[in-house]
Amino acid sequence: MPPRVSKREYRGSACHRCHKQKVKCNKEKPCRNCSLTNSLCTYAFRDRKITVPESYLKHLEGGLARPEVPHGAVPRHISFEAADAAGQRSTQDAVPNLARQRFDVVVENSTAEQFVSKLKQIRDAKSSFCAHGTQSESLSGARTEESQLPPTPFAQYEYFELTFDTTPATCTFKLPPYPYVVHLLEQFSIYLGHDWHWFRPHTFHKKVHNTYKVAGSEESKDRVWLCKLLVVLALAESFDKDRQPEITIDLHGREEQSSADFGSSKSLRPPGLEFFEQALRILTLPYENACIDHVEILNMITQYSNQLNRQKTAYMYAGISARLCNTLQLHQVASSRDCSPVEREHRKRLWWSTYCLDRMTSTQTGLPPSFQVEQTDLGYPSDAEIPLNDANEFTDVEFLTARVQLTMIEENNLKSVPLIGRDDARDIETIVRPKLRRLHTWKEGLPSHMASELRNDARDNTDSQGAKRALANLHLRYNQCLILLLRPLLLRQVGCIFSKEESSVPQDDLKELNNICLKSARTNVQIMINMRSSDLITRLGFMENMHVFASLMIMCLAMSINAWRPGSFDEAQNDVNIYEAGKDILSYMMQCGSLAAKGHRNMLKEVEDLGIAIASEAGLAVDAGNHWDIDAWMTQLFENENTLGFPEA
């Protein structure tokens, strides 16, 4: 039993971690929960009453106070924290909230330049206060309000220039004909333009026109712009169904290609690769003097690297983009105070898109992210300040906002899932169900036109097609979050089958959660079927591959567990047909040249073999006789897919 806390050491509130997890804290230093998980245990400091001269408050009102997030910047319709309090907290508590969650960046505040800046602020404050109060009052007041002063920008300093900075290597490249570029930009808008904020579309199209139609234009000489254009063309061409390499399959299931093995140096090149390699050749990253255009380029390079199944490359480029966002201070409201409303919103949406891409690549590789959401004081994307004549610079704000908030929920879930211990029943009540409520609250708060997934209806114009695909991707991601949250429980059940143990979770509760997981997987496969019939599936799409594989894996294991213990899942009559249609999508994408689909197809075969072992007593006996370490195999399957080249979410 831990020692009792003395009266001197007693703290009136829970530590930060216990408060965030909504668990009871014994208020020691460190507390019991933090000790068990080897986590940092911190407490809030008690407020101190400090007398501040009235003149200093007026001085703050004159311009030194930190600007607040504009009213309405944080949407009311999503607050995943509210679910844990069963509706007791207002939805305005959604993150990010400037008043509650201001994040002090330790690295920035520890620089010598920042320290000298603080000294100057104290000196200036002392001069201002001398006529109205004592020196001690002035200094204490300056110290008290120090954290409310605007952030100091990166100091200007001298550095040695490199030849690389000013005279980049000369190279030549060819741009495609203008009509083909227009076609590719339409493809980009449909298949990718509505998911994230990549750039300002109207400005981008204007620059394309100047590049082709205006002789000697500035755009035709701008390496950064030309690099961005080439990356966009690479991504757009990868979506073009007429420009796909093929992998054929013989009757024995072996992958073949008539001219060469796909993926070898002599194979057919993936569509867009020529544009992509040209972009990389002319790309220079002046880290000492980077601009927002470089962030845009790096984000799109990250996306195309995923199309090539180059997961570590995508992770690296996403990390560089995140670092550039930090140097440009896109995460701080104060950094864009002098920008136009359009530019402010552009910077905000670009930061949130970079945050999501950073989270996506870190999750799929199992490596730490570069961003933490707590570091920003930005509100969610908003159209409130955008003039009507500039509305074409942005896509639907509600899609991006919903994706951002879902990414934050997923981040929170992935941090907590590893905390699940051996007490299944307790973990379900304290960890799983609160997170299910968060996801449910998020979906319930979606606008009416986003409440349901893609339907298999007639084709429409480019914008409508792009919105349909973005909506499908949004619901694919939502169901994937449910799968990732509940998948460890499925792993437990498989482990119990092979160890001949019984789960401590009541069967009714277990069946309820099983059905949520199976329904999410079934829905995702159906969405993918609808996307294919609407010709909205990207044949090299990394995310589509990951979603369909994760869903097929759940359906396969569910049917196998049901064969071993009937009634564990409520299967639908057409589950087998849906499963086969999903496998057909995976094979189709593999035939179109997707290396990710090829890997997932092989992995699915292993899961099916395991399913046979679960459903067949003879299979269990054979496997046990061969000393098959099923626990190690399943752990590798669920937790280390990325080391085998099979990405997670």
mmCIF file of C-alpha atoms in Angstrom, residues 285-608:
data_model
loop_
_atom_site.group_PDB
_atom_site.id
_atom_site.type_symbol
_atom_site.label_atom_id
_atom_site.label_comp_id
_atom_site.label_asym_id
_atom_site.label_seq_id
_atom_site.Cartn_x
_atom_site.Cartn_y
_atom_site.Cartn_z
ATOM 1 C CA LEU A 285 15.142 23.905 -49.479
ATOM 2 C CA PRO A 286 16.694 27.138 -48.171
ATOM 3 C CA TYR A 287 16.161 26.296 -44.531
ATOM 4 C CA GLU A 288 17.468 29.670 -43.395
ATOM 5 C CA ASN A 289 15.005 31.501 -45.625
ATOM 6 C CA ALA A 290 12.143 29.117 -46.360
ATOM 7 C CA CYS A 291 8.635 30.218 -47.289
ATOM 8 C CA ILE A 292 5.107 28.826 -47.213
ATOM 9 C CA ASP A 293 5.480 27.504 -50.766
ATOM 10 C CA HIS A 294 8.064 25.030 -49.498
ATOM 11 C CA VAL A 295 5.585 23.705 -46.928
ATOM 12 C CA GLU A 296 3.001 23.199 -49.677
ATOM 13 C CA ILE A 297 5.526 21.358 -51.840
ATOM 14 C CA LEU A 298 6.699 19.082 -49.039
ATOM 15 C CA ASN A 299 3.135 18.134 -48.118
ATOM 16 C CA MET A 300 2.411 17.041 -51.686
ATOM 17 C CA ILE A 301 5.734 15.197 -51.937
ATOM 18 C CA THR A 302 4.647 13.332 -48.801
ATOM 19 C CA GLN A 303 1.397 12.354 -50.491
ATOM 20 C CA TYR A 304 3.038 11.114 -53.699
ATOM 21 C CA SER A 305 5.653 9.183 -51.713
ATOM 22 C CA ASN A 306 2.763 7.290 -50.149
ATOM 23 C CA GLN A 307 1.465 6.527 -53.645
ATOM 24 C CA LEU A 308 4.835 4.841 -54.281
ATOM 25 C CA ASN A 309 4.521 2.992 -50.937
ATOM 26 C CA ARG A 310 7.707 4.767 -49.801
ATOM 27 C CA GLN A 311 6.516 5.070 -46.210
ATOM 28 C CA LYS A 312 9.771 6.126 -44.562
ATOM 29 C CA THR A 313 10.301 8.749 -47.262
ATOM 30 C CA ALA A 314 6.803 10.115 -46.658
ATOM 31 C CA TYR A 315 7.504 10.248 -42.910
ATOM 32 C CA MET A 316 10.722 12.196 -43.461
ATOM 33 C CA TYR A 317 9.184 14.767 -45.819
ATOM 34 C CA ALA A 318 6.200 15.250 -43.491
ATOM 35 C CA GLY A 319 8.632 15.866 -40.630
ATOM 36 C CA ILE A 320 10.594 18.452 -42.614
ATOM 37 C CA SER A 321 7.348 20.198 -43.518
ATOM 38 C CA ALA A 322 6.378 20.285 -39.855
ATOM 39 C CA ARG A 323 9.737 21.801 -38.895
ATOM 40 C CA LEU A 324 9.356 24.477 -41.562
ATOM 41 C CA CYS A 325 5.917 25.288 -40.145
ATOM 42 C CA ASN A 326 7.587 25.851 -36.789
ATOM 43 C CA THR A 327 10.277 28.139 -38.205
ATOM 44 C CA LEU A 328 7.581 30.127 -40.033
ATOM 45 C CA GLN A 329 5.525 30.103 -36.793
ATOM 46 C CA LEU A 330 2.374 29.067 -38.619
ATOM 47 C CA HIS A 331 1.121 27.567 -35.349
ATOM 48 C CA GLN A 332 0.819 30.980 -33.658
ATOM 49 C CA VAL A 333 -1.978 33.471 -34.168
ATOM 50 C CA ALA A 334 0.344 36.402 -33.557
ATOM 51 C CA SER A 335 2.618 35.452 -36.454
ATOM 52 C CA SER A 336 -0.101 36.309 -39.013
ATOM 53 C CA ARG A 337 -1.575 39.408 -37.377
ATOM 54 C CA ASP A 338 -0.299 41.646 -40.196
ATOM 55 C CA CYS A 339 -1.519 39.345 -42.984
ATOM 56 C CA SER A 340 -4.689 39.775 -45.004
ATOM 57 C CA PRO A 341 -7.716 37.675 -43.945
ATOM 58 C CA VAL A 342 -7.172 35.362 -46.920
ATOM 59 C CA GLU A 343 -3.507 34.839 -46.113
ATOM 60 C CA ARG A 344 -4.280 34.297 -42.414
ATOM 61 C CA GLU A 345 -6.786 31.597 -43.252
ATOM 62 C CA HIS A 346 -4.370 30.065 -45.765
ATOM 63 C CA ARG A 347 -1.648 29.823 -43.120
ATOM 64 C CA LYS A 348 -4.076 28.341 -40.587
ATOM 65 C CA ARG A 349 -5.441 25.681 -42.960
ATOM 66 C CA LEU A 350 -1.972 24.823 -44.177
ATOM 67 C CA TRP A 351 -0.794 24.244 -40.589
ATOM 68 C CA TRP A 352 -3.746 21.997 -39.794
ATOM 69 C CA SER A 353 -3.228 20.018 -43.010
ATOM 70 C CA THR A 354 0.456 19.584 -42.175
ATOM 71 C CA TYR A 355 -0.469 18.458 -38.671
ATOM 72 C CA CYS A 356 -2.806 15.787 -40.077
ATOM 73 C CA LEU A 357 -0.256 14.547 -42.626
ATOM 74 C CA ASP A 358 2.401 14.379 -39.916
ATOM 75 C CA ARG A 359 0.071 12.313 -37.729
ATOM 76 C CA MET A 360 -0.850 10.045 -40.631
ATOM 77 C CA THR A 361 2.733 9.241 -41.598
ATOM 78 C CA SER A 362 3.846 8.755 -37.995
ATOM 79 C CA THR A 363 0.960 6.381 -37.304
ATOM 80 C CA GLN A 364 1.536 4.286 -40.404
ATOM 81 C CA THR A 365 5.248 3.909 -39.619
ATOM 82 C CA GLY A 366 4.938 3.604 -35.831
ATOM 83 C CA LEU A 367 7.391 6.485 -35.338
ATOM 84 C CA PRO A 368 6.990 9.641 -33.190
ATOM 85 C CA PRO A 369 5.250 12.632 -34.794
ATOM 86 C CA SER A 370 6.853 16.043 -35.147
ATOM 87 C CA PHE A 371 3.729 17.955 -34.115
ATOM 88 C CA GLN A 372 1.625 17.992 -30.965
ATOM 89 C CA VAL A 373 -1.746 19.680 -31.159
ATOM 90 C CA GLU A 374 -1.115 21.423 -27.822
ATOM 91 C CA GLN A 375 1.572 23.580 -29.394
ATOM 92 C CA THR A 376 -0.891 25.714 -31.345
ATOM 93 C CA ASP A 377 -3.244 28.507 -30.345
ATOM 94 C CA LEU A 378 -4.970 28.466 -33.732
ATOM 95 C CA GLY A 379 -8.707 28.037 -34.021
ATOM 96 C CA TYR A 380 -10.218 25.587 -36.457
ATOM 97 C CA PRO A 381 -10.531 26.588 -40.127
ATOM 98 C CA SER A 382 -13.236 29.182 -40.699
ATOM 99 C CA ASP A 383 -14.849 31.106 -43.545
ATOM 100 C CA ALA A 384 -15.916 33.947 -41.252
ATOM 101 C CA GLU A 385 -13.317 36.505 -42.372
ATOM 102 C CA ILE A 386 -12.904 35.472 -46.023
ATOM 103 C CA PRO A 387 -14.346 38.016 -48.506
ATOM 104 C CA LEU A 388 -16.887 36.552 -50.937
ATOM 105 C CA ASN A 389 -14.726 37.345 -53.961
ATOM 106 C CA ASP A 390 -11.915 35.232 -52.442
ATOM 107 C CA ALA A 391 -14.059 32.216 -51.555
ATOM 108 C CA ASN A 392 -12.627 30.294 -54.549
ATOM 109 C CA GLU A 393 -9.257 30.215 -52.800
ATOM 110 C CA PHE A 394 -10.554 27.519 -50.438
ATOM 111 C CA THR A 395 -12.610 24.341 -50.512
ATOM 112 C CA ASP A 396 -15.396 23.351 -48.100
ATOM 113 C CA VAL A 397 -14.219 24.282 -44.621
ATOM 114 C CA GLU A 398 -16.398 21.674 -42.905
ATOM 115 C CA PHE A 399 -14.546 18.782 -44.542
ATOM 116 C CA LEU A 400 -11.175 20.005 -43.313
ATOM 117 C CA THR A 401 -12.456 20.835 -39.832
ATOM 118 C CA ALA A 402 -14.015 17.400 -39.444
ATOM 119 C CA ARG A 403 -10.811 15.681 -40.622
ATOM 120 C CA VAL A 404 -8.716 17.737 -38.192
ATOM 121 C CA GLN A 405 -10.910 16.877 -35.227
ATOM 122 C CA LEU A 406 -11.042 13.207 -36.181
ATOM 123 C CA THR A 407 -7.244 13.200 -36.382
ATOM 124 C CA MET A 408 -7.070 14.611 -32.847
ATOM 125 C CA ILE A 409 -9.464 11.942 -31.585
ATOM 126 C CA GLU A 410 -7.386 9.251 -33.260
ATOM 127 C CA GLU A 411 -4.221 10.673 -31.719
ATOM 128 C CA ASN A 412 -5.814 10.549 -28.275
ATOM 129 C CA ASN A 413 -7.051 7.004 -28.844
ATOM 130 C CA LEU A 414 -3.689 5.684 -29.986
ATOM 131 C CA LYS A 415 -2.021 7.112 -26.879
ATOM 132 C CA SER A 416 -4.447 5.306 -24.579
ATOM 133 C CA VAL A 417 -4.947 1.935 -26.276
ATOM 134 C CA PRO A 418 -1.516 0.632 -25.138
ATOM 135 C CA LEU A 419 -2.610 1.333 -21.528
ATOM 136 C CA ILE A 420 -5.145 -1.486 -21.673
ATOM 137 C CA GLY A 421 -4.040 -4.049 -19.089
ATOM 138 C CA ARG A 422 -5.195 -7.548 -18.242
ATOM 139 C CA ASP A 423 -8.424 -6.496 -16.507
ATOM 140 C CA ASP A 424 -10.571 -6.461 -19.635
ATOM 141 C CA ALA A 425 -13.806 -5.499 -17.924
ATOM 142 C CA ARG A 426 -12.279 -2.500 -16.160
ATOM 143 C CA ASP A 427 -10.409 -1.363 -19.273
ATOM 144 C CA ILE A 428 -13.590 -1.418 -21.331
ATOM 145 C CA GLU A 429 -15.361 0.900 -18.883
ATOM 146 C CA THR A 430 -12.469 3.283 -18.189
ATOM 147 C CA ILE A 431 -10.772 3.408 -21.595
ATOM 148 C CA VAL A 432 -12.794 1.928 -24.426
ATOM 149 C CA ARG A 433 -16.301 3.238 -23.784
ATOM 150 C CA PRO A 434 -15.284 6.894 -23.184
ATOM 151 C CA LYS A 435 -13.436 6.862 -26.495
ATOM 152 C CA LEU A 436 -16.386 5.296 -28.249
ATOM 153 C CA ARG A 437 -18.525 8.137 -26.895
ATOM 154 C CA ARG A 438 -16.054 10.671 -28.260
ATOM 155 C CA LEU A 439 -16.257 9.163 -31.724
ATOM 156 C CA HIS A 440 -20.049 8.977 -31.500
ATOM 157 C CA THR A 441 -20.227 12.632 -30.438
ATOM 158 C CA TRP A 442 -18.034 13.600 -33.378
ATOM 159 C CA LYS A 443 -20.276 11.819 -35.884
ATOM 160 C CA GLU A 444 -23.486 13.130 -34.314
ATOM 161 C CA GLY A 445 -22.122 16.659 -34.647
ATOM 162 C CA LEU A 446 -21.472 16.449 -38.390
ATOM 163 C CA PRO A 447 -23.540 18.770 -40.600
ATOM 164 C CA SER A 448 -26.513 17.074 -42.235
ATOM 165 C CA HIS A 449 -24.884 16.932 -45.683
ATOM 166 C CA MET A 450 -21.923 15.031 -44.198
ATOM 167 C CA ALA A 451 -23.808 12.665 -41.893
ATOM 168 C CA SER A 452 -23.838 9.650 -44.230
ATOM 169 C CA GLU A 453 -21.195 8.086 -46.442
ATOM 170 C CA LEU A 454 -20.971 8.005 -50.228
ATOM 171 C CA ARG A 455 -23.983 6.707 -52.118
ATOM 172 C CA ASN A 456 -23.773 4.955 -55.466
ATOM 173 C CA ASP A 457 -25.537 7.615 -57.528
ATOM 174 C CA ALA A 458 -25.030 9.245 -60.915
ATOM 175 C CA ARG A 459 -21.908 11.223 -61.714
ATOM 176 C CA ASP A 460 -21.977 14.971 -61.392
ATOM 177 C CA ASN A 461 -19.665 17.904 -62.021
ATOM 178 C CA THR A 462 -16.057 18.071 -60.852
ATOM 179 C CA ASP A 463 -16.784 19.825 -57.550
ATOM 180 C CA SER A 464 -19.549 17.387 -56.648
ATOM 181 C CA GLN A 465 -17.384 14.405 -57.506
ATOM 182 C CA GLY A 466 -14.577 15.784 -55.353
ATOM 183 C CA ALA A 467 -16.979 16.375 -52.447
ATOM 184 C CA LYS A 468 -18.339 12.813 -52.783
ATOM 185 C CA ARG A 469 -14.864 11.371 -52.603
ATOM 186 C CA ALA A 470 -13.885 13.579 -49.648
ATOM 187 C CA LEU A 471 -17.054 12.505 -47.828
ATOM 188 C CA ALA A 472 -16.280 8.840 -48.474
ATOM 189 C CA ASN A 473 -12.716 9.308 -47.188
ATOM 190 C CA LEU A 474 -14.043 11.018 -44.057
ATOM 191 C CA HIS A 475 -16.304 8.089 -43.168
ATOM 192 C CA LEU A 476 -13.605 5.580 -44.081
ATOM 193 C CA ARG A 477 -11.376 7.269 -41.537
ATOM 194 C CA TYR A 478 -14.099 7.343 -38.893
ATOM 195 C CA ASN A 479 -14.728 3.611 -39.215
ATOM 196 C CA GLN A 480 -10.989 2.972 -39.230
ATOM 197 C CA CYS A 481 -10.726 4.796 -35.879
ATOM 198 C CA LEU A 482 -13.355 2.440 -34.462
ATOM 199 C CA ILE A 483 -11.497 -0.565 -35.847
ATOM 200 C CA LEU A 484 -8.177 0.534 -34.354
ATOM 201 C CA LEU A 485 -9.814 1.161 -30.981
ATOM 202 C CA LEU A 486 -11.585 -2.206 -30.792
ATOM 203 C CA ARG A 487 -9.051 -4.368 -32.589
ATOM 204 C CA PRO A 488 -7.047 -5.147 -29.396
ATOM 205 C CA LEU A 489 -10.170 -6.805 -27.965
ATOM 206 C CA LEU A 490 -10.307 -9.027 -31.023
ATOM 207 C CA LEU A 491 -6.678 -9.923 -30.434
ATOM 208 C CA ARG A 492 -7.558 -10.926 -26.859
ATOM 209 C CA GLN A 493 -10.290 -13.247 -28.091
ATOM 210 C CA VAL A 494 -7.937 -14.958 -30.536
ATOM 211 C CA GLY A 495 -5.414 -15.381 -27.742
ATOM 212 C CA CYS A 496 -8.071 -16.905 -25.475
ATOM 213 C CA ILE A 497 -9.027 -19.369 -28.209
ATOM 214 C CA PHE A 498 -5.507 -20.721 -28.528
ATOM 215 C CA SER A 499 -4.744 -20.633 -24.800
ATOM 216 C CA LYS A 500 -8.154 -22.158 -23.952
ATOM 217 C CA GLU A 501 -8.864 -19.392 -21.453
ATOM 218 C CA GLU A 502 -12.062 -17.428 -20.877
ATOM 219 C CA SER A 503 -12.220 -13.654 -21.178
ATOM 220 C CA SER A 504 -13.155 -11.699 -18.038
ATOM 221 C CA VAL A 505 -15.441 -9.475 -20.097
ATOM 222 C CA PRO A 506 -19.152 -10.358 -19.853
ATOM 223 C CA GLN A 507 -20.254 -11.997 -23.092
ATOM 224 C CA ASP A 508 -22.998 -9.431 -23.718
ATOM 225 C CA ASP A 509 -20.519 -6.548 -23.485
ATOM 226 C CA LEU A 510 -18.004 -8.379 -25.637
ATOM 227 C CA LYS A 511 -20.587 -9.134 -28.304
ATOM 228 C CA GLU A 512 -21.705 -5.495 -28.361
ATOM 229 C CA LEU A 513 -18.163 -4.275 -29.001
ATOM 230 C CA ASN A 514 -17.532 -7.063 -31.490
ATOM 231 C CA ASN A 515 -20.545 -5.975 -33.505
ATOM 232 C CA ILE A 516 -19.414 -2.344 -33.534
ATOM 233 C CA CYS A 517 -16.045 -3.430 -34.912
ATOM 234 C CA LEU A 518 -17.570 -5.759 -37.509
ATOM 235 C CA LYS A 519 -20.118 -3.169 -38.614
ATOM 236 C CA SER A 520 -17.343 -0.590 -39.099
ATOM 237 C CA ALA A 521 -15.347 -3.039 -41.218
ATOM 238 C CA ARG A 522 -18.392 -4.045 -43.257
ATOM 239 C CA THR A 523 -19.320 -0.394 -43.853
ATOM 240 C CA ASN A 524 -15.825 0.482 -45.043
ATOM 241 C CA VAL A 525 -15.793 -2.336 -47.582
ATOM 242 C CA GLN A 526 -19.203 -1.210 -48.841
ATOM 243 C CA ILE A 527 -17.920 2.361 -49.173
ATOM 244 C CA MET A 528 -14.988 1.100 -51.216
ATOM 245 C CA ILE A 529 -17.362 -0.892 -53.443
ATOM 246 C CA ASN A 530 -19.426 2.246 -54.048
ATOM 247 C CA MET A 531 -16.313 4.308 -54.752
ATOM 248 C CA ARG A 532 -15.167 1.798 -57.338
ATOM 249 C CA SER A 533 -18.563 1.736 -59.065
ATOM 250 C CA SER A 534 -18.513 5.568 -59.149
ATOM 251 C CA ASP A 535 -14.961 5.510 -60.562
ATOM 252 C CA LEU A 536 -13.704 7.472 -57.556
ATOM 253 C CA ILE A 537 -11.142 4.970 -56.326
ATOM 254 C CA THR A 538 -7.452 5.833 -56.796
ATOM 255 C CA ARG A 539 -5.662 2.824 -58.161
ATOM 256 C CA LEU A 540 -2.386 3.550 -56.395
ATOM 257 C CA GLY A 541 -4.182 5.003 -53.370
ATOM 258 C CA PHE A 542 -2.314 4.292 -50.165
ATOM 259 C CA MET A 543 -5.195 5.070 -47.803
ATOM 260 C CA GLU A 544 -7.720 3.018 -49.800
ATOM 261 C CA ASN A 545 -5.353 0.042 -49.586
ATOM 262 C CA MET A 546 -4.950 0.393 -45.860
ATOM 263 C CA HIS A 547 -8.663 0.796 -45.174
ATOM 264 C CA VAL A 548 -9.832 -2.120 -47.276
ATOM 265 C CA PHE A 549 -7.166 -4.451 -45.861
ATOM 266 C CA ALA A 550 -7.912 -3.539 -42.234
ATOM 267 C CA SER A 551 -11.633 -4.114 -42.840
ATOM 268 C CA LEU A 552 -11.165 -7.444 -44.623
ATOM 269 C CA MET A 553 -8.935 -8.639 -41.790
ATOM 270 C CA ILE A 554 -11.663 -7.874 -39.224
ATOM 271 C CA MET A 555 -14.346 -9.591 -41.322
ATOM 272 C CA CYS A 556 -12.170 -12.679 -41.803
ATOM 273 C CA LEU A 557 -11.411 -13.044 -38.087
ATOM 274 C CA ALA A 558 -15.030 -12.351 -37.133
ATOM 275 C CA MET A 559 -16.318 -15.139 -39.372
ATOM 276 C CA SER A 560 -13.641 -17.492 -38.032
ATOM 277 C CA ILE A 561 -14.390 -16.719 -34.370
ATOM 278 C CA ASN A 562 -18.086 -17.187 -35.069
ATOM 279 C CA ALA A 563 -17.340 -20.607 -36.513
ATOM 280 C CA TRP A 564 -15.473 -21.494 -33.302
ATOM 281 C CA ARG A 565 -18.046 -19.929 -30.941
ATOM 282 C CA PRO A 566 -21.366 -19.177 -32.692
ATOM 283 C CA GLY A 567 -23.011 -15.940 -31.625
ATOM 284 C CA SER A 568 -19.799 -14.014 -30.927
ATOM 285 C CA PHE A 569 -20.719 -11.664 -33.808
ATOM 286 C CA ASP A 570 -23.990 -10.844 -35.556
ATOM 287 C CA GLU A 571 -23.027 -11.681 -39.107
ATOM 288 C CA ALA A 572 -25.095 -10.395 -42.019
ATOM 289 C CA GLN A 573 -26.359 -12.707 -44.738
ATOM 290 C CA ASN A 574 -24.257 -10.993 -47.402
ATOM 291 C CA ASP A 575 -21.017 -10.745 -45.392
ATOM 292 C CA VAL A 576 -19.358 -13.421 -47.521
ATOM 293 C CA ASN A 577 -20.283 -11.576 -50.730
ATOM 294 C CA ILE A 578 -19.060 -8.263 -49.301
ATOM 295 C CA TYR A 579 -15.821 -9.922 -48.235
ATOM 296 C CA GLU A 580 -15.211 -11.375 -51.699
ATOM 297 C CA ALA A 581 -15.998 -8.015 -53.329
ATOM 298 C CA GLY A 582 -13.467 -6.365 -51.014
ATOM 299 C CA LYS A 583 -10.817 -8.914 -51.955
ATOM 300 C CA ASP A 584 -11.578 -8.205 -55.592
ATOM 301 C CA ILE A 585 -10.913 -4.491 -55.002
ATOM 302 C CA LEU A 586 -7.569 -5.322 -53.410
ATOM 303 C CA SER A 587 -6.620 -7.545 -56.355
ATOM 304 C CA TYR A 588 -7.788 -4.901 -58.814
ATOM 305 C CA MET A 589 -5.606 -2.232 -57.207
ATOM 306 C CA MET A 590 -2.673 -4.642 -57.225
ATOM 307 C CA GLN A 591 -3.174 -5.306 -60.933
ATOM 308 C CA CYS A 592 -3.161 -1.534 -61.487
ATOM 309 C CA GLY A 593 0.347 -1.356 -60.035
ATOM 310 C CA SER A 594 -0.119 -0.736 -56.301
ATOM 311 C CA LEU A 595 2.723 -2.265 -54.327
ATOM 312 C CA ALA A 596 0.836 -1.582 -51.099
ATOM 313 C CA ALA A 597 -2.089 -3.643 -52.405
ATOM 314 C CA LYS A 598 0.294 -6.432 -53.352
ATOM 315 C CA GLY A 599 1.656 -6.557 -49.804
ATOM 316 C CA HIS A 600 -1.799 -6.376 -48.239
ATOM 317 C CA ARG A 601 -3.046 -9.205 -50.457
ATOM 318 C CA ASN A 602 -0.241 -11.463 -49.260
ATOM 319 C CA MET A 603 -0.888 -10.460 -45.653
ATOM 320 C CA LEU A 604 -4.595 -11.209 -46.011
ATOM 321 C CA LYS A 605 -3.719 -14.738 -47.135
ATOM 322 C CA GLU A 606 -1.898 -15.224 -43.800
ATOM 323 C CA VAL A 607 -4.940 -13.972 -41.883
ATOM 324 C CA GLU A 608 -7.158 -16.385 -43.807
#
